Amino acid sequence: MASTQARQTARARARAAQQKVLADRKARDEKNMGSLTDYFAAAEQIDAARLAMARALDDIRGREGTLSAAATLVGITTGEARKLLALLTDTAATSASTDTGDDTSDSDSDAEADPRNGSAGHDAADTASTVDATTSKTASGDSVTDAEPATSQG
């Protein structure tokens, strides 16, 4: 009888230990879900802020005429400026495929109109082709179209 009771006691202890492990895991999972929610909410705010920075930089570039002048004015390197502007290209490609975001599609039509006129938009076409090369991303149809006139012009 002693061995039967010892086995029952051991099984009860094992069940209690397993229940404790499961309860601890559940508590960690609940805390992790709260932290993950906070993390992704902050990440969305960062993405939104970077997109706002990219739009502002694009506006400055439009007024100043060159990306390097805009980057100097903002106080960042030209490479950082290209990375920011790449966000606009990525956003424009995404919004074009989902048909949302009128702001980004308007800026695309402005960028395409400038190279045809031979005005300061030529720098925009150069930047678009450079952005694709520096970020090692596959060029979208829009950036290939922008890159061709820039290559034939100079």
mmCIF file of C-alpha atoms in Angstrom:
data_model
loop_
_atom_site.group_PDB
_atom_site.id
_atom_site.type_symbol
_atom_site.label_atom_id
_atom_site.label_comp_id
_atom_site.label_asym_id
_atom_site.label_seq_id
_atom_site.Cartn_x
_atom_site.Cartn_y
_atom_site.Cartn_z
ATOM 1 C CA MET A 1 0.000 0.000 0.000
ATOM 2 C CA ALA A 2 2.828 2.345 0.654
ATOM 3 C CA SER A 3 3.972 2.161 -2.936
ATOM 4 C CA THR A 4 0.452 2.900 -4.260
ATOM 5 C CA GLN A 5 0.141 5.971 -2.072
ATOM 6 C CA ALA A 6 3.636 7.139 -3.053
ATOM 7 C CA ARG A 7 2.698 6.864 -6.731
ATOM 8 C CA GLN A 8 -0.527 8.787 -6.174
ATOM 9 C CA THR A 9 1.330 11.479 -4.274
ATOM 10 C CA ALA A 10 3.971 11.718 -7.003
ATOM 11 C CA ARG A 11 1.283 12.003 -9.683
ATOM 12 C CA ALA A 12 -0.501 14.713 -7.692
ATOM 13 C CA ARG A 13 2.758 16.649 -7.320
ATOM 14 C CA ALA A 14 3.468 16.268 -11.048
ATOM 15 C CA ARG A 15 -0.033 17.534 -11.904
ATOM 16 C CA ALA A 16 0.376 20.481 -9.556
ATOM 17 C CA ALA A 17 3.769 21.306 -11.055
ATOM 18 C CA GLN A 18 2.349 21.078 -14.577
ATOM 19 C CA GLN A 19 -0.576 23.330 -13.612
ATOM 20 C CA LYS A 20 1.871 25.853 -12.161
ATOM 21 C CA VAL A 21 3.921 25.780 -15.374
ATOM 22 C CA LEU A 22 0.770 26.351 -17.438
ATOM 23 C CA ALA A 23 -0.433 29.149 -15.145
ATOM 24 C CA ASP A 24 2.964 30.864 -15.322
ATOM 25 C CA ARG A 25 2.976 30.558 -19.119
ATOM 26 C CA LYS A 26 -0.539 32.032 -19.310
ATOM 27 C CA ALA A 27 0.469 34.966 -17.096
ATOM 28 C CA ARG A 28 3.571 35.616 -19.245
ATOM 29 C CA ASP A 29 1.496 35.383 -22.427
ATOM 30 C CA GLU A 30 -1.020 37.928 -21.132
ATOM 31 C CA LYS A 31 1.744 40.341 -20.138
ATOM 32 C CA ASN A 32 3.498 39.777 -23.471
ATOM 33 C CA MET A 33 0.302 40.554 -25.380
ATOM 34 C CA GLY A 34 0.069 43.900 -23.618
ATOM 35 C CA SER A 35 3.710 44.653 -24.354
ATOM 36 C CA LEU A 36 3.364 43.564 -27.980
ATOM 37 C CA THR A 37 0.349 45.824 -28.391
ATOM 38 C CA ASP A 38 2.366 48.753 -27.018
ATOM 39 C CA TYR A 39 5.325 47.853 -29.241
ATOM 40 C CA PHE A 40 3.350 47.709 -32.472
ATOM 41 C CA ALA A 41 1.393 50.863 -31.641
ATOM 42 C CA ALA A 42 4.704 52.694 -31.175
ATOM 43 C CA ALA A 43 6.054 51.194 -34.400
ATOM 44 C CA GLU A 44 3.028 52.500 -36.295
ATOM 45 C CA GLN A 45 3.623 55.963 -34.838
ATOM 46 C CA ILE A 46 7.270 55.814 -35.916
ATOM 47 C CA ASP A 47 6.271 54.768 -39.432
ATOM 48 C CA ALA A 48 3.735 57.590 -39.620
ATOM 49 C CA ALA A 49 6.318 60.093 -38.381
ATOM 50 C CA ARG A 50 8.922 58.896 -40.910
ATOM 51 C CA LEU A 51 6.352 59.195 -43.688
ATOM 52 C CA ALA A 52 5.563 62.764 -42.581
ATOM 53 C CA MET A 53 9.297 63.518 -42.585
ATOM 54 C CA ALA A 54 9.585 62.096 -46.107
ATOM 55 C CA ARG A 55 6.706 64.237 -47.370
ATOM 56 C CA ALA A 56 8.216 67.354 -45.806
ATOM 57 C CA LEU A 57 11.606 66.546 -47.335
ATOM 58 C CA ASP A 58 9.972 66.026 -50.716
ATOM 59 C CA ASP A 59 8.274 69.417 -50.412
ATOM 60 C CA ILE A 60 11.611 71.058 -49.539
ATOM 61 C CA ARG A 61 13.292 69.284 -52.446
ATOM 62 C CA GLY A 62 10.589 70.595 -54.758
ATOM 63 C CA ARG A 63 11.237 74.156 -53.608
ATOM 64 C CA GLU A 64 15.048 73.919 -53.441
ATOM 65 C CA GLY A 65 15.425 72.040 -56.719
ATOM 66 C CA THR A 66 17.895 69.343 -55.652
ATOM 67 C CA LEU A 67 17.944 66.577 -53.115
ATOM 68 C CA SER A 68 21.360 67.533 -51.797
ATOM 69 C CA ALA A 69 20.187 71.107 -51.096
ATOM 70 C CA ALA A 70 17.124 69.799 -49.287
ATOM 71 C CA ALA A 71 19.220 67.346 -47.267
ATOM 72 C CA THR A 72 21.653 70.081 -46.303
ATOM 73 C CA LEU A 73 18.807 72.335 -45.238
ATOM 74 C CA VAL A 74 17.289 69.580 -43.104
ATOM 75 C CA GLY A 75 20.681 68.592 -41.701
ATOM 76 C CA ILE A 76 20.859 64.994 -42.894
ATOM 77 C CA THR A 77 23.047 63.210 -45.399
ATOM 78 C CA THR A 78 21.923 62.732 -48.964
ATOM 79 C CA GLY A 79 21.825 58.976 -48.345
ATOM 80 C CA GLU A 80 19.441 59.432 -45.427
ATOM 81 C CA ALA A 81 17.337 61.724 -47.579
ATOM 82 C CA ARG A 82 17.163 59.074 -50.309
ATOM 83 C CA LYS A 83 16.046 56.479 -47.767
ATOM 84 C CA LEU A 84 13.297 58.805 -46.568
ATOM 85 C CA LEU A 85 12.138 59.506 -50.103
ATOM 86 C CA ALA A 86 12.124 55.773 -50.781
ATOM 87 C CA LEU A 87 9.320 55.576 -48.224
ATOM 88 C CA LEU A 88 7.236 57.776 -50.505
ATOM 89 C CA THR A 89 7.984 55.502 -53.436
ATOM 90 C CA ASP A 90 7.027 52.443 -51.400
ATOM 91 C CA THR A 91 3.892 54.158 -50.147
ATOM 92 C CA ALA A 92 2.971 55.299 -53.648
ATOM 93 C CA ALA A 93 3.353 51.769 -54.993
ATOM 94 C CA THR A 94 1.265 50.387 -52.140
ATOM 95 C CA SER A 95 -1.431 53.021 -52.441
ATOM 96 C CA ALA A 96 -1.543 52.655 -56.220
ATOM 97 C CA SER A 97 -2.212 48.950 -55.854
ATOM 98 C CA THR A 98 -4.882 49.501 -53.191
ATOM 99 C CA ASP A 99 -6.296 52.711 -54.694
ATOM 100 C CA THR A 100 -5.968 54.698 -51.460
ATOM 101 C CA GLY A 101 -4.040 57.813 -50.525
ATOM 102 C CA ASP A 102 -4.668 60.623 -52.998
ATOM 103 C CA ASP A 103 -1.679 62.596 -51.668
ATOM 104 C CA THR A 104 0.906 60.076 -52.856
ATOM 105 C CA SER A 105 -0.641 59.553 -56.268
ATOM 106 C CA ASP A 106 -0.633 63.335 -56.855
ATOM 107 C CA SER A 107 3.075 63.537 -56.075
ATOM 108 C CA ASP A 108 3.735 60.728 -58.561
ATOM 109 C CA SER A 109 1.969 62.607 -61.346
ATOM 110 C CA ASP A 110 3.960 65.753 -60.512
ATOM 111 C CA ALA A 111 7.250 63.833 -60.615
ATOM 112 C CA GLU A 112 6.392 62.369 -64.003
ATOM 113 C CA ALA A 113 5.377 65.750 -65.425
ATOM 114 C CA ASP A 114 8.634 67.488 -64.454
ATOM 115 C CA PRO A 115 11.041 65.303 -66.488
ATOM 116 C CA ARG A 116 8.970 65.830 -69.611
ATOM 117 C CA ASN A 117 9.340 69.585 -69.211
ATOM 118 C CA GLY A 118 13.079 69.266 -68.590
ATOM 119 C CA SER A 119 12.789 71.282 -65.379
ATOM 120 C CA ALA A 120 14.015 70.513 -61.856
ATOM 121 C CA GLY A 121 12.062 67.270 -61.973
ATOM 122 C CA HIS A 122 15.083 65.748 -63.713
ATOM 123 C CA ASP A 123 16.688 65.488 -60.256
ATOM 124 C CA ALA A 124 13.572 63.687 -59.069
ATOM 125 C CA ALA A 125 13.989 61.090 -61.799
ATOM 126 C CA ASP A 126 17.670 60.658 -60.912
ATOM 127 C CA THR A 127 16.749 60.266 -57.260
ATOM 128 C CA ALA A 128 14.119 57.647 -58.025
ATOM 129 C CA SER A 129 16.581 55.516 -59.947
ATOM 130 C CA THR A 130 19.267 56.005 -57.289
ATOM 131 C CA VAL A 131 16.882 55.089 -54.485
ATOM 132 C CA ASP A 132 16.145 51.754 -56.117
ATOM 133 C CA ALA A 133 19.862 51.069 -56.492
ATOM 134 C CA THR A 134 20.827 52.066 -52.948
ATOM 135 C CA THR A 135 18.029 50.189 -51.211
ATOM 136 C CA SER A 136 18.526 47.037 -53.310
ATOM 137 C CA LYS A 137 14.814 46.766 -53.923
ATOM 138 C CA THR A 138 13.284 45.565 -57.127
ATOM 139 C CA ALA A 139 12.333 48.583 -59.167
ATOM 140 C CA SER A 140 8.625 49.072 -59.638
ATOM 141 C CA GLY A 141 7.089 49.979 -62.973
ATOM 142 C CA ASP A 142 6.924 53.649 -61.985
ATOM 143 C CA SER A 143 10.600 53.948 -61.086
ATOM 144 C CA VAL A 144 11.693 52.197 -64.282
ATOM 145 C CA THR A 145 9.631 54.652 -66.313
ATOM 146 C CA ASP A 146 11.199 57.552 -64.401
ATOM 147 C CA ALA A 147 14.713 56.175 -64.832
ATOM 148 C CA GLU A 148 14.533 55.795 -68.623
ATOM 149 C CA PRO A 149 14.146 59.508 -69.455
ATOM 150 C CA ALA A 150 16.932 60.350 -66.988
ATOM 151 C CA THR A 151 19.288 57.890 -68.678
ATOM 152 C CA SER A 152 18.515 59.174 -72.168
ATOM 153 C CA GLN A 153 18.977 62.800 -71.135
ATOM 154 C CA GLY A 154 22.408 62.501 -69.654
#
